[in-house]
Coordinates of C-alpha atoms in Angstrom, one line a residue:
M161 CA -26.3 -33.0 26.7
Q162 CA -26.5 -36.0 24.7
P163 CA -23.7 -37.7 23.1
W164 CA -23.2 -36.5 19.4
P165 CA -20.1 -37.8 17.6
N166 CA -21.1 -40.0 14.7
I167 CA -24.9 -39.9 15.2
L168 CA -25.2 -39.0 11.6
K169 CA -24.0 -42.1 9.0
R170 CA -25.9 -42.2 5.7
T171 CA -26.2 -46.0 4.5
P172 CA -27.3 -47.6 1.4
S173 CA -30.7 -48.4 3.0
T174 CA -31.4 -44.6 3.6
A175 CA -34.7 -43.8 2.5
S176 CA -35.4 -41.0 -0.1
V177 CA -38.2 -38.7 -0.2
L178 CA -37.9 -37.9 -4.2
S179 CA -36.0 -38.8 -7.0
S180 CA -36.1 -35.3 -8.2
Q181 CA -33.7 -34.4 -5.6
K182 CA -30.6 -35.8 -7.1
G183 CA -28.5 -33.0 -8.4
T184 CA -27.2 -33.7 -11.8
A185 CA -24.4 -31.9 -14.1
D186 CA -27.3 -29.8 -15.6
V187 CA -29.2 -29.4 -12.3
P188 CA -27.3 -29.1 -9.3
L189 CA -28.9 -29.6 -5.9
A190 CA -29.1 -27.3 -2.9
F191 CA -29.9 -28.0 0.6
V192 CA -30.7 -25.1 2.7
T193 CA -31.6 -25.3 6.4
G194 CA -33.8 -22.6 8.0
A195 CA -35.6 -22.2 4.8
S196 CA -38.8 -20.8 6.1
G197 CA -37.5 -17.4 7.7
A198 CA -36.6 -14.2 5.5
I199 CA -33.2 -15.0 4.9
G200 CA -33.3 -18.6 4.1
Q201 CA -36.3 -17.7 2.0
A202 CA -34.3 -15.3 -0.2
I203 CA -31.8 -17.7 -0.3
A204 CA -33.9 -20.4 -1.9
V205 CA -35.3 -17.9 -4.4
T206 CA -32.1 -16.8 -5.7
L207 CA -30.6 -20.4 -6.0
A208 CA -33.9 -21.4 -7.9
Q209 CA -33.2 -18.4 -10.2
K210 CA -29.6 -20.1 -10.8
G211 CA -31.2 -23.1 -11.8
Y212 CA -30.8 -25.0 -8.5
S213 CA -33.2 -28.0 -7.4
L214 CA -33.7 -27.3 -3.9
V215 CA -34.4 -29.1 -0.6
L216 CA -35.6 -27.0 2.2
H217 CA -35.5 -27.6 5.8
Y218 CA -37.9 -26.2 8.3
N219 CA -38.7 -26.9 12.0
R220 CA -42.1 -25.0 13.2
N221 CA -43.0 -22.6 10.6
K222 CA -44.5 -24.8 8.0
E223 CA -46.5 -21.6 6.6
G224 CA -43.2 -20.0 6.0
A225 CA -41.4 -22.9 4.2
L226 CA -44.7 -23.3 1.9
K227 CA -44.3 -19.6 1.1
T228 CA -40.6 -20.0 0.2
A229 CA -41.3 -23.2 -2.1
E230 CA -44.0 -21.0 -3.8
R231 CA -41.7 -18.3 -4.5
A232 CA -38.9 -20.6 -5.6
V233 CA -41.4 -22.0 -8.1
L234 CA -42.5 -18.5 -9.3
A235 CA -38.8 -17.6 -9.5
G236 CA -38.6 -20.2 -12.3
G237 CA -37.4 -23.1 -10.2
S238 CA -38.8 -26.9 -9.7
E239 CA -41.0 -27.7 -7.0
P240 CA -38.8 -27.9 -3.9
V241 CA -38.7 -30.7 -1.3
L242 CA -39.6 -29.8 2.2
I243 CA -38.1 -31.5 5.1
Q244 CA -39.2 -30.8 8.6
G245 CA -37.1 -31.3 11.6
D246 CA -36.0 -29.8 14.8
L247 CA -32.1 -29.5 14.7
T248 CA -31.6 -29.2 18.6
D249 CA -32.8 -33.1 18.6
P250 CA -30.4 -35.3 17.8
E251 CA -33.0 -38.2 16.4
S252 CA -34.6 -35.5 14.2
L253 CA -31.2 -34.5 13.0
R254 CA -30.6 -38.0 11.9
D255 CA -33.9 -38.1 10.2
I256 CA -33.4 -35.0 8.2
S257 CA -29.9 -36.4 6.6
E258 CA -31.6 -39.5 5.7
K259 CA -34.5 -37.8 3.9
V260 CA -32.1 -36.1 1.6
R261 CA -31.2 -38.3 -1.4
G262 CA -27.6 -38.1 -3.0
T263 CA -25.3 -35.5 -2.2
P264 CA -26.1 -32.0 -2.4
D265 CA -23.8 -29.7 -4.6
V266 CA -24.2 -26.8 -2.2
I267 CA -25.2 -27.2 1.6
V268 CA -26.4 -23.9 3.1
H269 CA -26.5 -23.6 6.8
N270 CA -28.8 -20.8 7.6
S271 CA -30.6 -22.2 10.8
G272 CA -30.1 -20.0 13.9
K273 CA -31.5 -18.2 16.7
S274 CA -30.9 -15.3 18.6
Y275 CA -30.0 -15.1 22.4
T276 CA -29.9 -11.6 23.8
G277 CA -29.4 -10.9 27.5
L278 CA -26.6 -10.9 30.2
V279 CA -24.3 -13.8 30.0
Q280 CA -25.3 -14.6 33.5
D281 CA -29.0 -15.0 32.4
F282 CA -28.6 -18.2 30.4
G283 CA -28.5 -21.4 32.1
Q284 CA -27.4 -24.8 31.1
K285 CA -30.3 -25.5 28.8
D286 CA -29.6 -22.5 26.8
L287 CA -26.1 -23.3 26.2
E288 CA -26.7 -26.8 25.2
Q289 CA -29.4 -25.7 22.9
A290 CA -27.3 -22.9 21.4
L291 CA -24.4 -25.5 20.7
Q292 CA -26.8 -28.1 19.2
L293 CA -28.3 -25.8 16.9
G294 CA -25.5 -23.4 16.0
L295 CA -22.4 -25.9 16.0
I296 CA -23.3 -29.4 16.2
A297 CA -26.2 -29.5 13.8
P298 CA -24.1 -27.8 10.9
Y299 CA -20.9 -30.1 11.8
Q300 CA -23.1 -33.2 11.6
I301 CA -25.2 -32.6 8.5
T302 CA -21.9 -31.7 6.9
N303 CA -20.2 -34.7 7.9
A304 CA -23.1 -36.7 6.4
F305 CA -22.9 -35.7 2.8
L306 CA -19.0 -35.2 3.0
P307 CA -18.5 -38.9 1.6
G308 CA -20.3 -37.9 -1.5
M309 CA -18.6 -34.8 -2.0
L310 CA -15.0 -36.3 -1.3
S311 CA -15.8 -38.9 -3.9
R312 CA -17.0 -36.6 -6.5
K313 CA -14.1 -34.0 -5.5
S314 CA -16.7 -31.0 -5.3
G315 CA -19.1 -29.3 -3.3
K316 CA -19.8 -25.8 -1.8
I317 CA -20.4 -25.6 2.1
I318 CA -21.5 -22.1 3.1
V319 CA -22.7 -21.1 6.7
I320 CA -24.6 -18.1 7.6
S321 CA -22.5 -16.3 10.4
S322 CA -23.1 -12.7 11.9
V323 CA -21.2 -9.5 12.4
W324 CA -21.0 -10.6 16.0
G325 CA -19.2 -13.4 14.8
L326 CA -16.5 -11.5 14.1
T327 CA -16.7 -8.6 16.7
G328 CA -18.5 -9.9 19.5
A329 CA -21.3 -8.0 21.2
S330 CA -22.5 -7.0 24.6
C331 CA -25.6 -8.7 25.9
E332 CA -25.1 -11.2 22.9
V333 CA -22.2 -13.3 24.2
L334 CA -23.9 -16.6 23.9
Y335 CA -24.8 -15.8 20.3
S336 CA -21.5 -14.1 19.4
M337 CA -19.7 -17.3 21.0
I338 CA -21.6 -19.6 18.5
K339 CA -21.1 -17.3 15.3
G340 CA -17.4 -17.2 16.1
G341 CA -17.1 -20.7 16.5
L342 CA -18.6 -21.2 13.0
N343 CA -16.3 -18.8 11.5
S344 CA -13.3 -20.9 13.0
Y345 CA -15.2 -23.9 11.6
V346 CA -15.0 -22.4 8.1
K347 CA -11.4 -21.6 8.1
A348 CA -10.4 -24.8 9.7
L349 CA -12.6 -27.1 7.2
A350 CA -11.9 -25.1 4.3
K351 CA -8.0 -26.0 4.8
E352 CA -8.9 -29.7 5.4
L353 CA -11.2 -30.0 2.4
G354 CA -9.1 -27.6 -0.1
P355 CA -7.3 -30.4 -1.6
S356 CA -10.4 -32.3 -2.4
G357 CA -11.9 -29.6 -4.6
I358 CA -14.4 -28.5 -1.7
Q359 CA -14.8 -24.9 -1.1
V360 CA -16.1 -23.7 2.8
N361 CA -17.1 -19.9 3.3
G362 CA -19.2 -18.2 5.3
V363 CA -21.7 -15.0 5.1
A364 CA -21.8 -12.6 8.0
P365 CA -24.8 -10.2 7.9
G366 CA -24.7 -7.1 9.7
L367 CA -28.3 -5.6 10.8
I368 CA -30.6 -7.0 8.3
S369 CA -34.5 -6.2 7.9
T370 CA -35.9 -9.4 9.5
A371 CA -38.1 -10.7 12.0
M372 CA -35.2 -11.3 14.4
N373 CA -34.8 -7.8 14.8
D374 CA -38.3 -6.7 15.3
G375 CA -37.6 -6.7 19.2
L376 CA -35.6 -3.4 18.5
T377 CA -37.5 -0.2 19.5
Q378 CA -37.6 2.5 16.8
E379 CA -34.7 4.5 18.9
E380 CA -32.8 1.2 19.1
S381 CA -33.2 0.6 15.3
A382 CA -32.2 4.3 14.6
A383 CA -29.0 4.4 16.7
L384 CA -27.9 1.3 14.7
V385 CA -28.6 2.9 11.3
E386 CA -27.2 6.0 12.3
D387 CA -23.8 3.9 13.0
I388 CA -23.8 2.1 9.6
P389 CA -21.9 4.0 7.0
A390 CA -24.6 2.9 4.1
G391 CA -27.0 4.6 6.2
R392 CA -29.8 1.6 6.2
P393 CA -30.3 -2.0 7.2
G394 CA -29.6 -4.4 4.6
T395 CA -32.2 -6.8 3.0
P396 CA -32.4 -10.5 2.9
E397 CA -31.9 -10.5 -0.8
E398 CA -28.3 -8.7 -0.3
V399 CA -27.8 -11.7 1.7
A400 CA -28.5 -13.8 -0.7
E401 CA -26.6 -12.8 -3.4
A402 CA -23.5 -13.3 -1.4
V403 CA -24.6 -16.7 -0.9
S404 CA -25.4 -17.0 -4.5
Y405 CA -21.7 -15.9 -5.5
L406 CA -19.9 -18.2 -3.0
A407 CA -22.2 -21.1 -4.3
S408 CA -21.2 -20.2 -8.1
P409 CA -18.3 -21.4 -10.2
G410 CA -16.9 -18.1 -10.3
A411 CA -15.9 -18.6 -6.6
A412 CA -14.1 -21.8 -7.1
Y413 CA -10.7 -20.0 -5.9
V414 CA -12.6 -18.5 -2.6
S415 CA -12.5 -20.7 0.3
G416 CA -12.1 -19.8 4.1
H417 CA -13.5 -16.7 3.4
I418 CA -16.2 -14.9 6.0
L419 CA -17.9 -12.8 3.6
S420 CA -19.1 -9.4 5.4
V421 CA -22.7 -8.1 4.4
N422 CA -22.8 -5.2 6.5
G423 CA -22.7 -2.0 4.7
A424 CA -19.2 -1.2 6.2
W425 CA -20.8 -1.4 9.6
H426 CA -17.8 -2.9 10.9
C427 CA -15.0 -3.7 8.6

């Protein structure tokens, strides 16, 4: 695995994509990673409805990212800026940070990948990829924008975790480990940045109706739903509403919290 500390350094010569990226007191700026999938799209649309200008990251799914941008505009938002990049590639990660002009008011770390299988089925490459995408990328992206947040003494950092980061899951050990690490990151960083007026929180979805769960058989899905007191899967929009709350001024005293969105499945 390549060395990673301090790989992201923002400088005065950093190139910008569009001047409209800059957040203002009237139009705050939100940066959302993994914005081409169902949950990322719902988050972007909800924030657009709340008046945010958006910088949206995607990797391979350009069509999905364009759809997200279209829906954000239809929701009443301005045209989002799209940034492509592979968060598992340190060079690409650096480029992503350099393309975002200014400091976001809200950062939403939504990129992720499911790892399903016995723990011994995953090799070193899988481990390195999971760490890079799930832990190192959020860590470095946050660090790239922290100087600006610290300077103005405000900011919201929100990570999308998982119910498995709270409880662990057999046959999803690697995924559970990454999400559990994110939860610890949230709690520790919230304590460190609290005196500077910056809130750090996580959202831990349970079973959500997204493509990530398309691999489940009908019987497996039914068994999971039967175990959920709410009696159904959640929706991407319900996850997005949780993010929207944590991004809002009303959550100024909420920090270091992992907000479960799981229909009382695990509580």
